[in-house]
Short mmCIF file of C-alpha atoms and ligand atoms in Angstrom, two decimals:
data_model
loop_
_atom_site.label_atom_id
_atom_site.label_comp_id
_atom_site.label_asym_id
_atom_site.label_seq_id
_atom_site.Cartn_x
_atom_site.Cartn_y
_atom_site.Cartn_z
CA MET M 1 0.00 0.00 0.00
CA SER M 2 1.27 3.52 -0.83
CA GLY M 3 1.89 5.89 2.08
CA SER M 4 -1.31 6.36 4.08
CA PHE M 5 -3.47 5.83 1.02
CA ASP M 6 -5.94 2.93 1.02
CA PRO M 7 -7.11 2.11 -2.56
CA SER M 8 -10.02 0.05 -1.23
CA GLN M 9 -11.63 3.37 -0.22
CA LEU M 10 -11.79 4.56 -3.85
CA SER M 11 -15.16 4.91 -5.50
CA ARG M 12 -16.05 4.68 -9.22
CA TRP M 13 -18.73 7.37 -8.90
CA PRO M 14 -19.96 9.00 -11.14
CA ASP M 15 -19.18 6.03 -13.39
CA ALA M 16 -21.38 2.93 -13.37
CA GLU M 17 -21.11 0.88 -10.19
CA GLY M 18 -22.11 -2.74 -9.66
CA PRO M 19 -20.98 -6.37 -9.46
CA GLY M 20 -17.58 -6.96 -11.08
CA LEU M 21 -16.94 -3.21 -11.46
CA VAL M 22 -14.02 -2.25 -9.20
CA ALA M 23 -12.29 1.10 -8.65
CA ALA M 24 -8.77 -0.32 -8.13
CA ASP M 25 -7.20 -3.74 -8.64
CA ALA M 26 -4.02 -5.78 -8.25
CA ALA M 27 -2.50 -4.30 -11.42
CA ASP M 28 -2.68 -0.79 -9.90
CA LEU M 29 -0.94 -2.03 -6.75
CA LEU M 30 1.75 -3.84 -8.75
CA LEU M 31 2.40 -0.72 -10.86
CA LEU M 32 2.86 1.34 -7.69
CA ASP M 33 5.17 -1.29 -6.16
CA GLU M 34 7.32 -1.82 -9.25
CA SER M 35 7.75 1.92 -9.77
CA ALA M 36 8.28 2.92 -6.12
CA ALA M 37 12.08 3.24 -6.20
CA ALA M 38 12.09 5.09 -9.52
CA ARG M 39 9.35 7.47 -8.35
CA ALA M 40 11.29 8.29 -5.21
CA ALA M 41 14.13 9.60 -7.38
CA VAL M 42 12.22 12.15 -9.50
CA GLY M 43 11.18 15.71 -8.71
CA ALA M 44 7.93 17.66 -8.80
CA GLY M 45 6.29 17.70 -12.23
CA GLU M 46 8.34 14.76 -13.54
CA LEU M 47 5.73 12.03 -12.99
CA VAL M 48 2.94 11.42 -15.51
CA VAL M 49 0.04 8.98 -15.09
CA ILE M 50 -1.86 7.69 -18.15
CA GLY M 51 -4.98 5.52 -18.08
CA ASP M 52 -5.66 5.71 -14.35
CA GLY M 53 -9.12 4.24 -13.85
CA TYR M 54 -10.45 6.11 -10.82
CA GLY M 55 -7.38 7.54 -9.10
CA ALA M 56 -5.50 4.53 -7.64
CA LEU M 57 -2.25 5.40 -9.46
CA THR M 58 -2.40 9.18 -9.12
CA LEU M 59 -3.48 9.27 -5.49
CA GLY M 60 -1.18 6.34 -4.59
CA ALA M 61 1.81 8.21 -6.09
CA ALA M 62 0.72 11.46 -4.41
CA ALA M 63 0.58 9.67 -1.05
CA ASP M 64 4.19 8.60 -1.63
CA GLY M 65 5.18 12.25 -2.09
CA ALA M 66 4.82 12.93 -5.83
CA ALA M 67 3.80 16.52 -6.57
CA ASP M 68 2.40 18.22 -9.67
CA ILE M 69 1.46 14.92 -11.30
CA ARG M 70 0.15 15.29 -14.85
CA VAL M 71 -2.66 12.85 -15.66
CA HIS M 72 -4.38 11.70 -18.85
CA GLN M 73 -7.55 9.60 -18.66
CA ASP M 74 -9.46 8.86 -21.84
CA ALA M 75 -12.88 8.67 -20.14
CA LEU M 76 -14.30 11.86 -18.67
CA SER M 77 -16.05 9.79 -15.98
CA GLY M 78 -12.61 8.59 -14.83
CA GLU M 79 -11.46 12.20 -14.57
CA ALA M 80 -14.53 13.08 -12.50
CA ALA M 81 -14.03 10.04 -10.26
CA LEU M 82 -10.36 10.94 -9.68
CA ALA M 83 -11.40 14.48 -8.69
CA ALA M 84 -14.13 13.19 -6.36
CA ASN M 85 -11.83 10.59 -4.77
CA ALA M 86 -9.10 13.20 -4.28
CA ALA M 87 -11.53 15.64 -2.64
CA ARG M 88 -12.71 12.93 -0.25
CA LEU M 89 -9.52 10.96 0.46
CA ALA M 90 -6.50 13.08 -0.49
CA PRO M 91 -7.36 16.80 -0.52
CA ASP M 92 -3.66 17.75 -0.57
CA ALA M 93 -2.81 15.70 -3.69
CA ARG M 94 -1.44 17.94 -6.44
CA PHE M 95 -2.31 16.81 -9.96
CA SER M 96 -3.76 18.21 -13.20
CA SER M 97 -5.66 16.60 -16.08
CA HIS M 98 -4.46 16.89 -19.70
CA GLY M 99 -5.20 15.62 -23.19
CA LEU M 100 -2.91 13.05 -24.82
CA GLU M 101 -0.57 15.72 -26.16
CA PRO M 102 3.05 16.89 -25.85
CA ALA M 103 2.17 19.24 -22.94
CA LEU M 104 1.17 16.17 -20.90
CA LEU M 105 4.63 14.70 -21.24
CA SER M 106 7.24 17.40 -21.78
CA GLY M 107 10.03 16.82 -19.25
CA ALA M 108 8.41 13.59 -17.94
CA ARG M 109 10.91 11.12 -16.44
CA ILE M 110 8.53 8.47 -15.08
CA VAL M 111 5.24 7.42 -16.70
CA LEU M 112 2.80 5.08 -14.97
CA LEU M 113 0.61 3.61 -17.70
CA ARG M 114 -2.40 1.41 -17.17
CA LEU M 115 -2.41 -0.59 -20.41
CA PRO M 116 -5.44 0.19 -22.59
CA ARG M 117 -7.56 -2.53 -24.14
CA SER M 118 -6.72 -1.69 -27.74
CA LEU M 119 -3.35 -1.93 -29.46
CA GLU M 120 -4.16 1.20 -31.46
CA ALA M 121 -4.66 3.16 -28.25
CA LEU M 122 -1.37 1.76 -26.90
CA ALA M 123 0.44 2.70 -30.12
CA ASP M 124 -0.80 6.32 -29.90
CA ILE M 125 0.10 6.58 -26.20
CA ALA M 126 3.57 5.02 -26.66
CA ALA M 127 4.39 7.29 -29.61
CA THR M 128 3.23 10.40 -27.72
CA ILE M 129 5.39 9.45 -24.72
CA ALA M 130 8.44 8.68 -26.86
CA ALA M 131 8.07 11.86 -28.92
CA SER M 132 7.50 14.22 -25.99
CA SER M 133 9.17 13.02 -22.74
CA ALA M 134 12.69 13.45 -21.35
CA PRO M 135 15.27 11.15 -23.06
CA ASP M 136 15.74 9.18 -19.80
CA VAL M 137 11.98 8.54 -19.34
CA VAL M 138 11.03 5.15 -17.87
CA VAL M 139 7.53 3.83 -18.61
CA PHE M 140 5.90 1.36 -16.21
CA ALA M 141 3.02 -0.18 -18.17
CA GLY M 142 0.82 -2.60 -16.28
CA GLY M 143 -2.36 -4.57 -16.58
CA ARG M 144 -4.18 -7.77 -15.72
CA VAL M 145 -2.46 -10.73 -17.40
CA LYS M 146 -5.78 -11.87 -18.93
CA HIS M 147 -6.01 -8.56 -20.82
CA MET M 148 -2.36 -8.51 -21.96
CA THR M 149 -0.98 -9.94 -25.20
CA LEU M 150 2.51 -10.33 -26.63
CA ALA M 151 1.47 -7.89 -29.35
CA MET M 152 1.57 -5.18 -26.66
CA ASN M 153 5.31 -5.80 -26.26
CA ASP M 154 5.79 -5.30 -30.02
CA VAL M 155 3.76 -2.07 -29.94
CA LEU M 156 5.89 -0.72 -27.08
CA ARG M 157 9.10 -1.81 -28.85
CA ALA M 158 8.08 0.28 -31.87
CA SER M 159 8.50 3.40 -29.70
CA PHE M 160 11.16 2.25 -27.19
CA GLU M 161 14.51 0.49 -27.69
CA ARG M 162 14.43 -1.45 -24.44
CA LEU M 163 11.57 -3.43 -22.92
CA ASP M 164 11.77 -5.48 -19.71
CA VAL M 165 9.01 -7.75 -18.46
CA THR M 166 8.50 -8.24 -14.71
CA HIS M 167 7.26 -11.35 -12.96
CA ALA M 168 3.50 -11.65 -12.72
CA ARG M 169 1.90 -11.08 -9.32
CA GLY M 170 -1.75 -11.10 -8.40
CA LYS M 171 -2.56 -12.12 -12.01
CA SER M 172 -1.01 -8.81 -13.12
CA ARG M 173 2.22 -7.86 -14.85
CA VAL M 174 4.28 -4.74 -15.57
CA LEU M 175 6.27 -3.99 -18.74
CA ILE M 176 9.10 -1.46 -18.35
CA ALA M 177 10.02 0.57 -21.44
CA ARG M 178 13.14 2.76 -21.74
CA ARG M 179 15.14 4.65 -24.38
CA PRO M 180 12.52 6.34 -26.54
CA ARG M 181 12.96 6.05 -30.30
CA PRO M 182 12.73 9.16 -32.53
CA VAL M 183 9.07 8.58 -33.51
CA ALA M 184 6.44 11.04 -34.82
CA LEU M 185 3.31 12.06 -32.92
CA PRO M 186 0.31 9.88 -33.84
CA VAL M 187 -2.12 10.89 -36.57
CA ALA M 188 -5.68 9.63 -37.09
CA ARG M 189 -6.13 6.34 -38.96
CA ALA M 190 -8.20 7.06 -42.07
CA ALA M 191 -10.54 5.16 -44.38
CA ASN M 192 -13.32 5.87 -46.87
CA VAL M 193 -16.29 3.56 -46.33
CA GLY M 194 -19.01 3.85 -48.98
CA GLY M 195 -18.22 7.54 -49.55
CA LEU M 196 -17.94 8.41 -45.87
CA GLU M 197 -14.50 9.53 -44.68
CA ILE M 198 -13.76 8.06 -41.23
CA ARG M 199 -10.95 9.19 -38.92
CA ALA M 200 -9.98 7.26 -35.79
CA PHE M 201 -7.49 8.04 -33.04
CA GLY M 202 -6.37 5.54 -30.42
CA GLY M 203 -8.93 3.03 -29.29
CA ALA M 204 -12.01 4.84 -30.67
CA PHE M 205 -14.76 2.23 -31.10
CA ALA M 206 -14.56 0.26 -34.41
CA GLY M 207 -11.49 2.24 -35.57
CA PRO M 208 -11.69 3.60 -39.14
CA ARG M 209 -14.58 1.25 -39.98
CA VAL M 210 -18.36 1.20 -39.64
CA ASP M 211 -19.41 -1.24 -36.92
CA ILE M 212 -21.94 -3.79 -38.21
CA GLY M 213 -24.55 -2.73 -35.65
CA THR M 214 -24.06 0.92 -36.57
CA ARG M 215 -24.41 -0.01 -40.25
CA LEU M 216 -27.81 -1.58 -39.57
CA LEU M 217 -28.88 1.52 -37.63
CA LEU M 218 -27.70 3.85 -40.43
CA THR M 219 -29.74 1.87 -42.98
CA HIS M 220 -32.93 2.67 -41.07
CA LEU M 221 -32.13 5.98 -39.39
CA PRO M 222 -34.64 8.67 -40.39
CA THR M 223 -33.94 12.22 -41.50
CA PRO M 224 -37.29 13.63 -40.34
CA ALA M 225 -38.68 17.14 -40.70
CA VAL M 226 -38.47 17.77 -36.94
CA GLY M 227 -35.45 19.10 -35.07
CA GLY M 228 -32.07 19.53 -36.68
CA THR M 229 -31.98 23.20 -35.69
CA SER M 230 -29.19 24.76 -33.64
CA ALA M 231 -31.53 24.80 -30.59
CA ASP M 232 -32.76 21.25 -31.16
CA PRO M 233 -29.93 19.45 -32.98
CA TRP M 234 -30.13 15.79 -33.87
CA ILE M 235 -27.98 14.05 -31.29
CA ASP M 236 -25.39 11.35 -31.98
CA PHE M 237 -25.12 10.10 -28.38
CA ALA M 238 -21.89 8.25 -27.50
CA CYS M 239 -20.65 9.15 -30.98
CA GLY M 240 -17.35 7.22 -31.16
CA THR M 241 -15.68 8.27 -34.43
CA GLY M 242 -18.80 10.27 -35.34
CA VAL M 243 -20.00 8.18 -38.27
CA ILE M 244 -23.67 8.76 -37.41
CA ALA M 245 -23.21 12.52 -37.01
CA ALA M 246 -21.27 12.85 -40.27
CA THR M 247 -23.77 10.67 -42.15
CA TRP M 248 -26.73 12.75 -40.93
CA ALA M 249 -25.00 16.04 -41.76
CA SER M 250 -24.00 14.74 -45.19
CA ARG M 251 -27.49 13.42 -45.99
CA ARG M 252 -29.16 16.68 -44.93
CA PRO M 253 -27.17 19.85 -45.66
CA ASP M 254 -29.63 21.97 -43.62
CA VAL M 255 -29.39 20.20 -40.23
CA HIS M 256 -27.30 20.78 -37.12
CA VAL M 257 -25.97 17.73 -35.31
CA TYR M 258 -24.62 17.42 -31.78
CA ALA M 259 -22.20 14.56 -31.16
CA SER M 260 -20.86 13.67 -27.73
CA ASP M 261 -18.77 10.97 -26.12
CA HIS M 262 -16.91 10.64 -22.83
CA SER M 263 -13.75 9.40 -24.55
CA ALA M 264 -11.06 11.93 -25.51
CA ALA M 265 -9.94 9.71 -28.41
CA ALA M 266 -13.54 9.44 -29.66
CA VAL M 267 -14.06 13.20 -29.53
CA ALA M 268 -10.80 13.89 -31.42
CA SER M 269 -11.86 11.26 -33.98
CA ALA M 270 -15.41 12.61 -34.40
CA ARG M 271 -14.07 16.15 -34.97
CA ALA M 272 -11.63 14.82 -37.57
CA THR M 273 -14.38 12.74 -39.24
CA ALA M 274 -16.69 15.78 -39.47
CA ALA M 275 -13.88 17.89 -40.93
CA ALA M 276 -12.90 15.20 -43.45
CA ASN M 277 -16.51 15.13 -44.72
CA GLY M 278 -16.75 18.92 -44.93
CA VAL M 279 -19.54 19.15 -42.32
CA ALA M 280 -17.60 20.42 -39.29
CA GLU M 281 -19.53 23.71 -39.25
CA ARG M 282 -22.81 21.88 -38.56
CA VAL M 283 -21.50 19.11 -36.29
CA GLU M 284 -20.70 20.20 -32.74
CA VAL M 285 -18.56 17.58 -30.97
CA VAL M 286 -18.41 17.68 -27.18
CA ARG M 287 -16.64 15.55 -24.55
CA ASP M 288 -19.27 14.81 -21.95
CA ASP M 289 -20.31 12.08 -19.54
CA LEU M 290 -23.76 11.05 -20.76
CA LEU M 291 -25.59 14.13 -22.17
CA SER M 292 -25.03 16.21 -19.05
CA ARG M 293 -24.69 19.44 -21.03
CA ARG M 294 -28.02 19.09 -22.84
CA PRO M 295 -31.13 20.60 -21.21
CA ASP M 296 -34.13 18.52 -20.09
CA ASP M 297 -37.07 18.04 -22.52
CA SER M 298 -35.19 19.61 -25.43
CA ALA M 299 -34.41 17.03 -28.12
CA SER M 300 -36.52 15.61 -30.96
CA LEU M 301 -34.11 12.91 -32.19
CA ILE M 302 -31.29 10.91 -30.61
CA ALA M 303 -29.34 8.01 -32.15
CA LEU M 304 -27.46 5.58 -29.93
CA ASN M 305 -25.35 2.46 -30.27
CA PRO M 306 -24.84 1.96 -26.52
CA PRO M 307 -21.63 0.76 -24.90
CA PHE M 308 -21.60 -2.53 -23.04
CA HIS M 309 -18.10 -2.21 -21.53
CA SER M 310 -16.85 -0.27 -18.57
CA GLY M 311 -13.08 -0.37 -19.00
CA SER M 312 -12.31 -4.06 -19.52
CA ALA M 313 -15.47 -5.28 -17.79
CA VAL M 314 -18.57 -6.21 -19.77
CA SER M 315 -21.53 -4.87 -17.83
CA ASP M 316 -25.27 -4.49 -18.27
CA ARG M 317 -25.12 -1.46 -15.92
CA VAL M 318 -23.64 0.82 -18.57
CA ALA M 319 -26.35 1.15 -21.26
CA PRO M 320 -29.26 1.83 -18.84
CA ARG M 321 -27.40 4.94 -17.56
CA LEU M 322 -27.37 6.23 -21.13
CA PHE M 323 -31.05 5.36 -21.65
CA ARG M 324 -31.99 7.32 -18.51
CA ASP M 325 -30.14 10.41 -19.69
CA ALA M 326 -31.65 10.13 -23.19
CA ALA M 327 -35.08 10.05 -21.50
CA ARG M 328 -34.25 13.22 -19.57
CA VAL M 329 -33.10 15.08 -22.70
CA LEU M 330 -35.87 13.98 -25.10
CA ARG M 331 -38.98 16.15 -25.27
CA SER M 332 -42.34 14.40 -25.06
CA GLY M 333 -42.83 12.72 -28.46
CA GLY M 334 -39.08 12.83 -29.21
CA GLU M 335 -37.48 9.61 -30.48
CA LEU M 336 -34.51 7.48 -29.42
CA TRP M 337 -33.23 5.31 -32.27
CA CYS M 338 -31.11 2.55 -30.85
CA VAL M 339 -29.20 -0.49 -32.10
CA TRP M 340 -28.25 -3.25 -29.73
CA ASN M 341 -26.96 -6.77 -29.65
CA SER M 342 -30.18 -8.83 -29.63
CA ALA M 343 -28.87 -11.05 -26.82
CA LEU M 344 -28.94 -8.05 -24.46
CA ARG M 345 -32.75 -7.77 -24.53
CA TYR M 346 -32.88 -4.02 -23.94
CA ARG M 347 -36.45 -3.64 -25.16
CA ALA M 348 -38.15 -3.84 -21.74
CA GLU M 349 -35.59 -1.40 -20.33
CA LEU M 350 -36.25 1.03 -23.21
CA GLU M 351 -40.04 0.73 -22.72
CA ARG M 352 -39.67 1.43 -19.03
CA THR M 353 -37.15 4.26 -19.31
CA ILE M 354 -38.17 6.08 -22.50
CA GLY M 355 -41.63 4.96 -23.59
CA PRO M 356 -43.38 2.82 -26.26
CA THR M 357 -40.71 0.94 -28.24
CA ARG M 358 -41.07 -0.54 -31.75
CA GLN M 359 -38.71 -2.96 -33.45
CA ILE M 360 -37.61 -1.48 -36.80
CA ALA M 361 -35.15 -4.13 -37.99
CA ARG M 362 -33.44 -7.26 -36.82
CA ASP M 363 -30.64 -9.36 -38.28
CA PRO M 364 -29.00 -12.46 -36.79
CA LYS M 365 -27.04 -10.32 -34.33
CA PHE M 366 -28.57 -6.85 -33.91
CA THR M 367 -31.93 -5.22 -33.26
CA VAL M 368 -32.88 -1.64 -34.18
CA THR M 369 -35.64 -0.02 -32.15
CA VAL M 370 -37.30 3.37 -31.92
CA SER M 371 -38.60 4.48 -28.53
CA THR M 372 -40.96 7.46 -28.27
CA ARG M 373 -40.66 9.59 -25.14
CA ARG M 374 -43.92 9.49 -23.23
C1 LIG U 401 -20.67 1.02 -29.10
S1 LIG U 401 -19.75 2.52 -29.16
C2 LIG U 401 -20.65 3.43 -30.41
C3 LIG U 401 -19.82 4.49 -31.10
C4 LIG U 401 -20.45 5.13 -32.32
N1 LIG U 401 -21.75 5.74 -32.02
C5 LIG U 401 -20.62 4.12 -33.43
O1 LIG U 401 -21.74 3.70 -33.66
O2 LIG U 401 -19.60 3.74 -34.06
C6 LIG U 401 -20.24 3.27 -27.64
C7 LIG U 401 -19.58 4.59 -27.30
O3 LIG U 401 -20.08 5.00 -26.01
C8 LIG U 401 -19.09 5.80 -25.40
N2 LIG U 401 -19.45 5.94 -23.98
C9 LIG U 401 -19.39 4.98 -23.01
N3 LIG U 401 -19.83 5.47 -21.84
C10 LIG U 401 -20.17 6.77 -22.05
C11 LIG U 401 -20.68 7.80 -21.22
N4 LIG U 401 -20.91 7.59 -19.91
N5 LIG U 401 -20.93 9.01 -21.75
C12 LIG U 401 -20.68 9.22 -23.08
N6 LIG U 401 -20.19 8.28 -23.91
C13 LIG U 401 -19.94 7.07 -23.42
C14 LIG U 401 -17.82 5.04 -25.71
O4 LIG U 401 -16.68 5.86 -25.55
C15 LIG U 401 -18.06 4.60 -27.15
O5 LIG U 401 -17.51 5.53 -28.07
#
């Protein structure tokens, strides 16, 4: 355990909470242990934390004496949870949140990295560290063994000359990367799918492709005469790379679209996708947890392909949070168009949370429904 800090006191709030959803785990503890000696040797502002779930790494390092820690978390809910945990458990901790950009890493000598799920996200993080940190930077990259693959070692080796692998403990392992290579900062991955330009940074959902569920939704998604104004934009909720927003704006040159996602990589991707399709002026992209910045009873049309992961955990607690916020934001008579994996049986939940729900399409894997706000 680090200093006087007890990670079991951390909360995930405001992120989804429930069975199997933890705020700190053995990989966080191993990362803190493996990096303890190296952290003790660096000064204020020289420690960077990337991918902290809910504050275990940042607040653990702060309890050991680290000051002015720079932190990047892809999910806005993780940022909010870190702030809430710090206020409650470690009010003196000194840290600041940043995007995945050179300012996060300039002068960094130690990086604690919680390994992301996707190799693309790891590649972008590793290249940003290598391109921006001090030449003697040491990266401690840890995760649960069941979520780690040998391909992660290759991705880290593309940005660092030396990679050491520690012994596993508590079903977790740490990779230690040193000697950054002279690599370029990451750029978005790009593809043209059926005339739509897609841009994807990091681990944005589906990468530069159209997910098969999203494709089914797009086939049936209406472009009605209601909404689409700047006061009542059509909403691409949890937009990922922004394929729904860009498709809507391309199909209807008169409408305004609002796209939001809690992931920094998704937001950067959706902005780049809108720009690549020449619709950026009518697509507002916002990083937000749920639709917290949209007023109650204000929207005529929302499209949603809901998440079913929280970090690495598959959970049925995630989508209902999004349904509840869609219900708050829709005006009476407004519609939520949703695609979901048929095995998840969301229909009763949609009926209860939003209102009368009709099945629009179904293929062997996915169901498209429209729910009308009562
Ligand atoms: C299944 S993907 C759909 C992405 C995109 N709409 C598409 O169809 O390709 C779900 C998205 O939900 C986002 N997400 C998860 N939890 C969220 C939350 N609490 N608030 C906003 N977005 C969230 C994820 O980052 C992810 O981009």
